XYZ file of C-alpha atoms in Angstrom:
678
model
C -22.973 -37.603 -82.342
C -21.111 -40.326 -81.695
C -20.395 -41.300 -85.748
C -17.291 -39.250 -86.938
C -17.695 -37.280 -90.431
C -17.739 -38.841 -93.629
C -13.829 -38.721 -94.741
C -12.518 -37.559 -98.071
C -11.402 -39.650 -100.610
C -7.545 -40.033 -100.338
C -5.311 -39.219 -103.259
C -3.686 -41.263 -105.258
C -0.217 -40.980 -103.404
C -1.834 -42.552 -100.672
C -4.097 -44.790 -102.659
C -4.443 -48.774 -100.657
C -3.546 -51.745 -102.321
C -6.206 -54.565 -102.288
C -3.856 -56.590 -100.650
C -2.607 -54.473 -98.131
C -6.539 -54.584 -96.947
C -6.384 -57.891 -97.043
C -3.510 -58.501 -94.706
C -4.630 -55.759 -92.212
C -7.883 -57.378 -91.717
C -7.480 -61.231 -91.593
C -3.569 -61.880 -91.894
C -2.340 -62.299 -95.472
C -2.483 -65.098 -97.453
C -0.001 -67.800 -98.836
C 1.029 -67.433 -102.308
C -1.575 -69.678 -104.230
C -4.357 -67.161 -102.826
C -3.232 -63.909 -103.920
C -5.816 -61.130 -104.441
C -6.625 -60.585 -107.543
C -6.354 -56.915 -107.304
C -7.792 -56.260 -111.232
C -10.514 -59.000 -110.613
C -11.725 -56.926 -107.884
C -11.660 -52.904 -109.473
C -15.295 -53.187 -110.362
C -15.878 -54.137 -106.373
C -14.314 -50.880 -105.710
C -15.592 -48.820 -108.441
C -19.107 -49.743 -107.317
C -18.009 -49.273 -103.200
C -16.841 -45.789 -104.378
C -20.185 -45.139 -106.299
C -22.325 -46.326 -103.370
C -20.554 -44.041 -101.297
C -21.111 -41.225 -103.345
C -24.526 -41.970 -103.347
C -24.856 -42.208 -99.834
C -24.005 -38.580 -98.615
C -26.389 -37.412 -100.814
C -28.909 -39.583 -98.335
C -29.937 -39.354 -95.033
C -27.308 -40.455 -91.889
C -26.881 -44.207 -91.592
C -29.418 -46.155 -89.268
C -28.021 -45.440 -85.661
C -27.398 -48.914 -84.035
C -27.163 -47.546 -80.537
C -29.487 -48.564 -77.757
C -31.047 -47.080 -74.679
C -30.104 -48.773 -71.482
C -31.511 -52.052 -71.224
C -29.552 -53.677 -68.431
C -31.176 -55.628 -65.953
C -30.931 -55.140 -62.416
C -28.175 -56.906 -60.371
C -29.692 -59.987 -58.123
C -30.280 -59.834 -54.820
C -27.710 -62.666 -54.303
C -26.434 -63.591 -50.987
C -23.160 -61.672 -50.233
C -20.337 -63.586 -50.365
C -16.819 -62.551 -49.939
C -14.187 -62.436 -52.000
C -15.784 -61.849 -55.805
C -18.958 -58.710 -55.856
C -21.675 -61.125 -57.862
C -24.015 -59.273 -60.588
C -26.188 -62.664 -61.772
C -27.691 -65.354 -60.098
C -26.069 -68.288 -59.635
C -24.386 -71.443 -57.585
C -21.330 -70.434 -55.485
C -18.224 -72.507 -57.339
C -16.857 -74.822 -55.228
C -13.727 -74.230 -55.766
C -13.113 -71.144 -54.219
C -9.753 -70.266 -53.499
C -9.183 -66.877 -51.772
C -5.312 -67.063 -52.508
C -6.806 -67.651 -56.506
C -6.433 -70.459 -58.840
C -4.709 -70.410 -62.809
C -7.633 -70.043 -65.177
C -6.305 -70.421 -68.867
C -8.616 -68.827 -71.773
C -8.947 -67.137 -74.941
C -10.519 -63.893 -75.407
C -10.245 -63.070 -78.984
C -12.166 -65.712 -81.390
C -13.700 -65.625 -84.742
C -16.278 -68.215 -86.245
C -18.717 -67.643 -89.277
C -20.208 -64.947 -88.680
C -17.210 -62.904 -88.995
C -17.190 -61.313 -92.707
C -13.137 -62.407 -93.305
C -14.095 -65.821 -91.496
C -16.745 -67.280 -93.548
C -15.324 -65.588 -96.580
C -11.705 -67.759 -95.920
C -13.822 -71.023 -96.224
C -14.927 -71.100 -92.779
C -17.932 -72.872 -91.341
C -17.386 -73.228 -87.316
C -20.416 -71.662 -85.539
C -20.430 -70.315 -81.584
C -21.654 -72.911 -81.099
C -18.723 -74.887 -82.177
C -16.118 -72.968 -81.141
C -17.432 -73.359 -77.176
C -17.650 -77.149 -77.509
C -13.872 -76.680 -78.903
C -13.021 -74.512 -75.855
C -14.287 -76.994 -73.764
C -12.981 -80.282 -75.173
C -15.139 -81.287 -78.024
C -14.101 -82.662 -81.388
C -15.401 -80.262 -84.028
C -14.781 -80.198 -87.585
C -13.193 -77.229 -89.397
C -12.694 -76.471 -93.398
C -9.788 -76.259 -95.738
C -8.469 -77.230 -98.310
C -8.097 -80.299 -99.325
C -10.905 -81.425 -96.950
C -12.701 -80.792 -93.789
C -10.425 -81.917 -90.726
C -11.702 -83.232 -87.459
C -9.621 -80.983 -84.093
C -10.025 -81.374 -80.462
C -8.244 -79.498 -77.961
C -5.846 -82.011 -76.194
C -6.182 -79.562 -72.841
C -9.352 -77.825 -72.788
C -9.600 -74.134 -71.399
C -11.310 -72.613 -68.782
C -13.047 -69.467 -69.912
C -13.533 -67.828 -73.701
C -15.384 -65.246 -76.123
C -16.484 -65.896 -79.114
C -15.647 -62.230 -80.968
C -16.846 -61.686 -83.903
C -16.595 -58.507 -85.838
C -19.421 -56.062 -85.092
C -19.203 -55.022 -88.597
C -20.916 -56.790 -91.264
C -22.828 -59.200 -88.917
C -26.043 -58.483 -90.597
C -24.711 -58.436 -94.093
C -23.083 -61.638 -93.719
C -26.294 -63.029 -93.209
C -27.901 -61.105 -95.712
C -25.605 -62.346 -98.599
C -26.496 -65.806 -97.505
C -29.521 -66.566 -97.226
C -31.386 -66.966 -100.699
C -34.103 -64.432 -101.046
C -33.187 -62.088 -98.899
C -32.960 -58.424 -99.471
C -29.582 -57.457 -101.051
C -28.608 -61.156 -101.511
C -28.759 -60.498 -105.302
C -26.616 -57.787 -104.855
C -22.983 -57.414 -106.786
C -21.342 -57.278 -102.950
C -23.346 -60.578 -102.271
C -22.418 -62.351 -105.060
C -19.054 -61.978 -105.014
C -19.079 -62.447 -101.185
C -19.990 -66.365 -101.788
C -17.376 -67.005 -104.004
C -15.395 -66.788 -101.053
C -11.567 -66.397 -100.987
C -9.646 -63.329 -100.403
C -11.786 -61.387 -103.134
C -14.751 -61.965 -101.091
C -12.897 -60.739 -97.930
C -12.159 -57.490 -99.752
C -16.043 -57.055 -101.329
C -16.936 -56.453 -97.805
C -14.210 -55.357 -96.148
C -12.895 -52.717 -98.077
C -15.381 -50.698 -96.655
C -13.293 -50.488 -93.390
C -10.974 -48.108 -94.886
C -11.249 -44.994 -94.146
C -13.057 -43.608 -96.898
C -15.112 -46.881 -96.881
C -16.555 -47.006 -93.033
C -20.181 -47.018 -94.337
C -22.586 -49.307 -94.747
C -23.638 -51.160 -98.430
C -26.612 -49.811 -99.323
C -27.308 -52.220 -102.071
C -27.182 -55.188 -99.830
C -28.617 -53.336 -96.544
C -31.426 -51.047 -98.115
C -31.849 -47.449 -98.480
C -32.773 -47.398 -95.015
C -30.413 -49.892 -93.875
C -33.049 -51.638 -91.613
C -32.286 -55.460 -93.397
C -28.682 -54.764 -92.159
C -29.875 -53.814 -88.685
C -32.286 -56.653 -88.154
C -30.532 -59.542 -89.003
C -27.568 -58.397 -86.656
C -29.716 -57.822 -84.238
C -30.827 -61.175 -84.807
C -26.914 -62.538 -84.654
C -25.936 -60.809 -81.800
C -29.390 -62.489 -79.826
C -28.112 -66.066 -80.766
C -24.324 -64.949 -79.451
C -25.816 -64.545 -76.160
C -27.884 -67.391 -76.128
C -25.039 -69.349 -77.301
C -22.912 -68.109 -74.722
C -25.583 -68.821 -71.858
C -25.780 -72.349 -73.214
C -22.062 -73.089 -72.449
C -22.010 -71.042 -69.168
C -21.793 -73.576 -66.011
C -23.514 -71.666 -63.418
C -23.419 -74.919 -61.709
C -21.396 -75.401 -58.553
C -19.122 -77.370 -60.521
C -17.687 -73.983 -62.258
C -16.054 -76.383 -65.444
C -16.066 -73.343 -68.325
C -16.998 -69.560 -68.395
C -18.045 -68.004 -71.346
C -18.490 -63.834 -72.455
C -20.673 -62.506 -74.460
C -18.451 -60.242 -76.612
C -16.989 -58.932 -79.956
C -14.488 -57.101 -82.192
C -14.724 -53.559 -82.853
C -12.987 -53.539 -86.327
C -11.321 -50.013 -86.400
C -8.837 -49.985 -89.771
C -8.152 -46.365 -90.574
C -5.791 -46.169 -93.342
C -5.928 -50.254 -93.094
C -3.649 -49.643 -90.003
C -5.134 -51.873 -86.978
C -6.875 -50.262 -84.037
C -9.233 -53.177 -83.240
C -10.610 -53.694 -79.750
C -12.642 -56.579 -78.698
C -15.125 -55.724 -76.135
C -15.624 -58.500 -73.236
C -19.175 -57.673 -71.593
C -18.848 -58.630 -67.211
C -22.535 -60.659 -67.217
C -25.848 -61.375 -69.752
C -26.818 -57.820 -69.391
C -25.387 -56.055 -72.900
C -26.253 -53.344 -75.565
C -29.264 -54.581 -77.846
C -26.702 -54.114 -80.292
C -22.443 -53.901 -80.762
C -21.005 -50.893 -81.005
C -19.286 -50.618 -84.666
C -17.114 -48.801 -86.640
C -20.561 -46.998 -88.166
C -21.707 -45.468 -84.882
C -18.481 -44.755 -83.407
C -15.268 -43.599 -85.745
C -12.447 -43.253 -83.155
C -11.749 -45.456 -80.161
C -12.938 -42.459 -77.894
C -16.276 -42.783 -79.665
C -16.206 -46.134 -78.968
C -15.860 -45.462 -74.743
C -18.318 -43.145 -74.775
C -20.775 -45.212 -76.944
C -20.202 -48.005 -74.092
C -20.703 -45.513 -71.531
C -24.174 -44.349 -72.896
C -25.496 -48.016 -73.737
C -24.084 -50.127 -70.869
C -21.711 -48.623 -68.092
C -24.591 -45.942 -67.165
C -27.227 -48.316 -67.063
C -27.015 -50.572 -63.688
C -26.012 -53.874 -64.023
C -23.764 -53.465 -67.298
C -20.195 -53.778 -67.298
C -17.789 -53.538 -70.043
C -14.263 -53.721 -70.991
C -12.243 -53.135 -74.162
C -8.947 -54.716 -74.798
C -6.757 -53.602 -77.916
C -4.549 -55.808 -79.526
C -2.433 -55.847 -83.112
C -0.741 -52.607 -82.096
C 2.396 -54.367 -84.188
C 0.318 -53.293 -87.202
C -1.132 -50.274 -86.627
C 2.013 -48.122 -87.732
C 2.328 -45.665 -85.105
C -1.281 -45.046 -84.040
C -2.222 -47.877 -81.396
C -0.354 -45.051 -78.596
C -0.667 -41.904 -80.371
C -3.333 -40.718 -78.148
C -4.899 -39.062 -81.392
C -8.006 -39.238 -79.277
C -7.275 -35.699 -77.866
C -7.418 -34.330 -80.693
C -9.276 -31.344 -81.348
C -9.933 -31.371 -77.468
C -9.852 -28.688 -74.826
C -7.559 -29.391 -71.833
C -10.463 -30.752 -69.149
C -11.702 -32.985 -72.142
C -8.346 -34.337 -72.937
C -7.752 -35.229 -69.552
C -11.776 -36.743 -68.881
C -10.567 -38.751 -72.101
C -7.054 -40.130 -70.833
C -9.147 -41.254 -68.084
C -11.680 -42.783 -69.564
C -8.841 -44.964 -71.333
C -7.365 -45.699 -68.260
C -11.264 -47.056 -66.947
C -11.741 -48.802 -70.302
C -8.839 -50.322 -71.285
C -6.743 -52.277 -68.324
C -5.603 -54.518 -70.984
C -3.824 -54.914 -73.867
C -3.444 -58.583 -75.833
C 0.233 -58.329 -76.619
C 0.952 -62.292 -78.247
C -1.233 -63.432 -81.218
C -1.440 -65.281 -84.496
C -0.645 -62.167 -86.435
C 2.452 -61.555 -84.014
C 3.775 -60.051 -80.788
C 3.558 -56.976 -79.407
C 5.899 -56.243 -76.594
C 8.876 -54.801 -78.312
C 11.188 -54.301 -80.848
C 14.751 -54.579 -80.495
C 15.301 -51.707 -82.931
C 13.236 -49.381 -81.407
C 14.620 -49.897 -77.440
C 15.860 -46.864 -75.088
C 19.308 -47.350 -75.271
C 18.699 -51.050 -74.718
C 19.805 -54.159 -76.690
C 17.271 -56.882 -75.877
C 17.571 -59.575 -78.483
C 14.502 -61.598 -76.334
C 12.426 -58.616 -78.273
C 12.875 -60.560 -81.662
C 10.133 -63.034 -81.078
C 7.218 -63.449 -83.485
C 7.691 -60.130 -85.161
C 5.862 -59.165 -88.246
C 8.357 -58.260 -90.652
C 6.842 -58.311 -93.785
C 9.951 -59.904 -95.340
C 8.590 -63.544 -95.311
C 5.357 -62.369 -96.565
C 7.242 -60.585 -99.354
C 8.423 -63.314 -100.354
C 5.180 -64.684 -101.407
C 4.582 -61.424 -103.367
C 1.979 -60.243 -101.212
C 3.451 -56.804 -99.926
C 7.065 -55.265 -99.840
C 8.834 -55.590 -96.391
C 7.798 -53.507 -93.256
C 9.975 -50.136 -92.822
C 10.562 -48.045 -89.870
C 7.882 -45.612 -89.608
C 9.165 -42.407 -90.517
C 12.864 -43.497 -91.028
C 13.481 -43.840 -87.724
C 10.611 -46.108 -86.334
C 8.923 -42.809 -84.674
C 5.472 -41.519 -85.015
C 2.838 -42.471 -87.851
C 2.716 -43.853 -91.414
C 1.410 -46.529 -93.735
C 2.593 -50.198 -93.550
C 5.762 -49.364 -91.059
C 6.548 -50.031 -87.813
C 6.668 -47.378 -84.762
C 7.833 -47.195 -81.370
C 3.965 -46.825 -80.710
C 2.694 -49.867 -81.988
C 4.335 -51.580 -79.041
C 3.250 -52.303 -75.121
C 6.804 -52.129 -73.256
C 7.077 -48.320 -74.932
C 3.461 -47.814 -74.272
C 4.288 -48.101 -70.910
C 7.077 -45.584 -70.611
C 4.100 -42.784 -72.225
C 1.965 -43.628 -69.643
C 4.219 -43.128 -66.907
C 5.176 -39.640 -68.864
C 1.577 -39.113 -69.125
C 1.304 -39.279 -65.107
C 4.256 -37.329 -64.760
C 2.821 -33.754 -67.092
C -0.755 -34.740 -66.701
C -1.316 -36.560 -64.042
C -3.320 -39.940 -65.304
C -2.007 -42.797 -67.150
C -3.892 -43.624 -69.857
C -1.486 -46.882 -70.833
C -2.142 -48.808 -67.296
C -2.165 -51.505 -69.542
C -2.061 -55.519 -67.914
C -0.768 -58.010 -70.584
C -2.890 -61.028 -72.270
C -2.434 -63.005 -75.274
C -5.107 -64.787 -77.070
C -5.336 -66.620 -80.978
C -7.417 -64.175 -82.991
C -8.536 -67.512 -84.833
C -10.793 -67.107 -87.717
C -11.629 -71.013 -87.283
C -13.732 -70.695 -84.272
C -11.479 -73.017 -82.572
C -10.160 -71.115 -79.142
C -7.106 -72.275 -77.711
C -5.654 -74.349 -80.643
C -2.263 -73.096 -80.146
C 0.251 -76.202 -79.772
C 3.072 -75.487 -82.431
C 2.958 -79.400 -83.614
C -0.523 -79.156 -84.741
C -0.600 -75.843 -86.381
C -2.800 -75.567 -89.315
C -3.091 -71.982 -89.673
C -6.274 -69.521 -88.572
C -7.837 -68.946 -92.013
C -9.748 -71.935 -93.030
C -8.298 -72.858 -96.467
C -6.303 -69.735 -97.278
C -3.321 -71.191 -95.210
C -4.207 -74.678 -94.260
C -1.437 -75.598 -96.858
C 1.754 -76.524 -94.926
C 4.298 -73.742 -94.803
C 1.680 -70.754 -95.711
C 1.796 -67.882 -93.742
C 4.879 -68.065 -92.608
C 4.805 -64.558 -90.616
C 1.931 -66.184 -88.242
C 1.885 -68.342 -85.870
C -0.691 -70.510 -83.672
C -1.075 -67.523 -81.550
C -1.386 -66.795 -77.568
C -3.412 -67.609 -74.500
C -4.777 -65.891 -71.106
C -3.641 -66.353 -68.182
C -5.907 -65.382 -64.941
C -5.185 -65.647 -61.522
C -8.931 -65.666 -60.299
C -10.804 -66.737 -56.882
C -13.351 -69.204 -58.781
C -14.301 -69.715 -62.614
C -17.102 -67.441 -62.611
C -17.854 -64.305 -64.819
C -17.814 -62.308 -61.935
C -14.535 -63.709 -60.955
C -12.665 -63.929 -64.143
C -13.670 -60.247 -65.154
C -13.115 -58.908 -61.439
C -9.072 -60.455 -62.633
C -9.235 -58.685 -66.102
C -10.234 -55.539 -64.651
C -7.572 -55.980 -61.470
C -4.860 -56.894 -63.777
C -4.030 -59.942 -62.244
C -3.887 -61.746 -65.766
C -0.579 -62.834 -67.762
C 0.165 -63.273 -71.364
C 1.810 -66.781 -72.744
C 2.953 -67.523 -76.756
C 0.590 -70.873 -76.723
C 2.633 -72.450 -73.785
C 0.760 -73.174 -70.539
C 3.754 -71.693 -67.814
C 2.113 -70.706 -64.760
C 3.885 -67.596 -63.515
C 3.075 -65.656 -60.599
C 4.534 -61.534 -59.392
C 4.139 -60.264 -55.843
C 5.831 -56.628 -55.250
C 5.974 -55.114 -51.997
C 7.484 -51.400 -50.925
C 6.338 -51.968 -47.472
C 9.503 -54.051 -46.413
C 12.346 -55.584 -48.398
C 11.846 -59.336 -48.957
C 14.520 -62.145 -49.274
C 15.458 -65.675 -50.162
C 13.760 -67.315 -47.505
C 10.450 -66.384 -48.343
C 10.898 -68.756 -51.757
C 10.702 -71.313 -48.589
C 7.556 -69.944 -46.431
C 4.885 -71.818 -47.412
C 2.348 -68.730 -46.625
C 4.726 -66.965 -49.423
C 1.082 -66.280 -51.061
C -0.394 -64.728 -48.360
C 2.379 -62.361 -47.999
C 2.163 -61.847 -51.567
C -1.305 -60.551 -51.177
C -1.169 -59.327 -47.216
C 2.222 -57.328 -47.628
C 2.637 -56.401 -51.164
C 0.757 -56.341 -54.686
C -0.261 -59.158 -57.153
C 0.961 -59.183 -60.994
C -1.333 -55.868 -62.018
C -0.970 -53.786 -58.752
C 0.231 -50.182 -57.949
C 2.685 -49.477 -55.056
C 3.880 -46.517 -53.888
C 7.374 -46.787 -52.711
C 9.747 -44.846 -49.886
C 12.463 -47.684 -50.397
C 13.656 -49.764 -53.255
C 10.725 -52.107 -54.497
C 11.719 -56.116 -54.083
C 9.958 -58.442 -56.009
C 9.084 -62.552 -55.857
C 8.544 -64.065 -58.885
C 6.653 -68.179 -58.986
C 7.222 -69.960 -62.452
C 6.567 -73.325 -63.186
C 7.187 -75.010 -66.870
C 4.349 -76.573 -68.771
C 6.109 -79.537 -71.182
C 9.701 -77.612 -71.927
C 11.732 -76.771 -69.405
C 12.241 -73.064 -68.453
C 15.521 -71.554 -69.404
C 15.513 -67.917 -68.696
C 13.287 -65.804 -66.129
C 14.092 -62.024 -66.358
C 12.429 -58.685 -64.656
C 11.826 -55.704 -67.267
C 11.657 -52.598 -65.669
C 10.596 -49.755 -67.847
C 10.901 -46.168 -65.758
C 10.747 -42.361 -66.389
C 12.825 -39.229 -65.169
C 14.307 -36.078 -65.854
C 16.530 -37.542 -68.129
C 13.744 -39.235 -70.373
C 12.305 -42.751 -70.586
C 14.395 -45.913 -69.847
C 14.526 -49.535 -70.266
C 16.839 -52.385 -68.572
C 16.029 -56.011 -68.194
C 17.472 -58.038 -65.423
C 18.337 -61.710 -65.671
C 17.110 -62.849 -61.971
C 17.804 -66.446 -62.922
C 19.106 -68.359 -65.570
C 18.681 -72.013 -65.151
C 18.616 -73.484 -68.983
C 21.748 -74.429 -70.342
C 23.873 -72.407 -72.430
C 23.950 -75.027 -75.095
C 20.137 -76.195 -75.088
C 18.996 -76.848 -78.620
C 16.861 -78.693 -80.162
C 17.079 -81.772 -82.459
C 15.794 -80.986 -85.976
C 15.146 -84.178 -86.892
C 13.000 -85.361 -84.531
C 11.669 -81.745 -82.780
C 12.825 -82.942 -79.412
C 14.409 -80.190 -76.976
C 17.947 -80.714 -75.445
C 19.816 -79.122 -72.608
C 19.069 -78.881 -68.746
C 16.351 -76.636 -66.909
C 13.938 -75.803 -64.286
C 10.623 -77.273 -64.409
C 9.704 -74.395 -61.259
C 11.239 -72.168 -59.643
C 11.589 -69.121 -57.475
C 13.178 -66.252 -57.075
C 13.951 -62.682 -55.076
C 14.788 -59.509 -56.634
C 15.137 -56.004 -55.002
C 15.779 -53.294 -57.495
C 19.292 -52.226 -57.189
C 19.026 -49.088 -59.380
C 15.726 -47.087 -57.425
C 16.223 -44.108 -57.279
C 13.838 -41.921 -55.172
C 11.141 -40.398 -56.874
C 11.048 -42.734 -59.728
C 8.323 -43.566 -61.700
C 8.590 -47.270 -63.043
C 6.731 -50.493 -63.969
C 8.212 -53.651 -64.155
C 7.346 -56.711 -65.669
C 8.654 -60.162 -65.788
C 9.066 -62.348 -69.248
C 9.959 -65.929 -68.243
C 11.495 -67.997 -71.513
C 11.395 -71.426 -72.311
C 14.334 -73.466 -73.584
C 14.312 -73.650 -77.266
C 11.679 -76.018 -79.011
C 10.591 -76.727 -82.382
C 8.281 -73.775 -84.159
C 5.882 -74.952 -86.518
C 7.549 -74.564 -89.082
C 10.406 -76.922 -87.738
C 7.440 -79.280 -87.021
C 6.370 -78.960 -90.781
C 10.279 -79.806 -92.322
C 10.884 -82.521 -89.809
C 8.062 -84.411 -91.119
C 8.881 -84.174 -95.258
C 11.206 -86.425 -96.771
C 13.907 -84.368 -97.562
C 13.744 -84.222 -101.183
C 10.191 -82.456 -100.993
C 11.162 -80.314 -98.253
C 10.415 -76.662 -100.145
C 12.889 -73.760 -99.786
C 11.526 -72.554 -96.703
C 13.147 -75.347 -94.615
C 16.216 -74.409 -95.166
C 16.317 -70.670 -95.183
C 18.124 -68.280 -92.948
C 14.793 -66.162 -92.832
C 12.348 -68.914 -91.726
C 12.954 -69.821 -87.750
C 12.396 -73.387 -87.225
C 13.158 -73.359 -83.650
C 11.244 -70.739 -81.363
C 11.995 -69.945 -76.933
C 7.637 -69.949 -75.857
C 7.500 -67.200 -72.999
C 5.214 -65.799 -70.622
C 4.666 -62.216 -69.602
C 3.271 -61.087 -66.500
C 1.525 -58.321 -66.229
C 3.352 -55.069 -64.858
C 3.271 -53.793 -60.906
C 3.701 -50.143 -61.437
C 5.552 -48.115 -58.728
C 5.679 -44.440 -57.909
C 8.225 -43.304 -55.447
């Protein structure tokens, strides 16, 4: 049975505030939009009553579908990409792979929290925006017309699978459940509306509202099915199947698991148009293992259906993202099967988005002082200044294990890399061999809108006012090296982890490793560098078996701000435990590089492009290690710096002069790792 058991009501010592729920679901609002906890008492009491009643009723209608995937087309055999769909070959096909930028985490008015925040942007609008068209987004005080300066190459609308039907019911007069208390509150919009629906995602509330859906839940299933069909049709309309290959859309959704209001969300990305009849939500799969099993049952076992899941915001999981809780209660064979399933289903992790970065945290590195980890971290203190929540503290006092509203080593991707290496050593499988991507998690339906100078928030009217959401950012994007801009080619690049994440900048980054030879600096002047990289080694995301010290080559091209530092981060395990090391392999940026805060003009020398070769001087035989590249730009204005610089001095709020509010940042890119087994 995929649906997990009903959990009991938490004790008062574990009670969750509505404000905490709101922050976990959609990002914390500004001080003008705080949740009225007292005003929501009736909503919570009604939810409690509904849940008690649900216990006496038959189980929820199962939204799972049987296999419905079509057969792979009899397309002509073409090298480089395994085609699973009927389309014209792309005119621009490159065996050495092209760079494409995209956003795989986008919410529209179909998401319960997005519409509650005031967003009216549809999936149609979101894809139009991604392709460079102007769209209208809604916020305070008036709607805004926005357009991407640089269109994306690919995107996926990932609305929450939970409540697709409920949102539709609550918005349509005359629909069953339209007059329920939940729907009445929801139509008032704002954060109370988010809570009215989303409160059911906390462990106790992971049930559907029968007052909205009906006792048999059929009204919500029927409407969710209709919305899902529209999602598929919209993605198809915007997918360029011609030889021009100008834009790729993916059918996708977000699985919104939030136990204890801690983030275990996954974006679910399908390879082609063959998808299950309905998305798998937390109502059918109460933990990640059940999600993967359900996707296996309704997609990958069905022939021409393929899927991957991308976890995000480990930084808000309170130690749960990499706690391996999915192994609890399983015998040894089942544990090994689950580890292998996670590895197959989750080749990537999203480490940069508007709710912060999940690479690393300086307090938690294994004996390593890494100042660059202190980048767009959600610390909670800035939000606390708005009166919403206390600053986040380390879980269990030392940042280990799990907790509630705290940070842990098991929230961050770098530490997960060493955990995966350790598991490979002890269990024979590495379930966390994750490549990196970035995305926005926009709730405005504006994929790729990451410019610091133009940041207008990601929650429609709730954070559109200047200098709200101080702990937030415009978010990141994903870079993918693929043969062409088609679903099959990009999906295969995601599967093989030939990807990198950025904080929003469009740095172009390549990374190759070899153990069959030792590269030297002459490689950077070799016109066949890329061919040699693929022939003699592996690209980012690849794996090596090494009998000698591995060599690496890094190529980086700046976006608009010069490059300041290029680093290789090494994570490894040995008899002494888990270790980390950062090697500065190039420092072209001037030591005094800074920003003119009056005009937000970057100052100081740096490199617009570079190439470096590196051979690990500390390699030891038998070592299991992972290496990834981190490229930092010279300092530039953060969105807070841009907004403060545009205000008359006398009108600037205290935040513009606060030491706790950074006005500058160093935008960056992170390559997927290369794994090396000695």
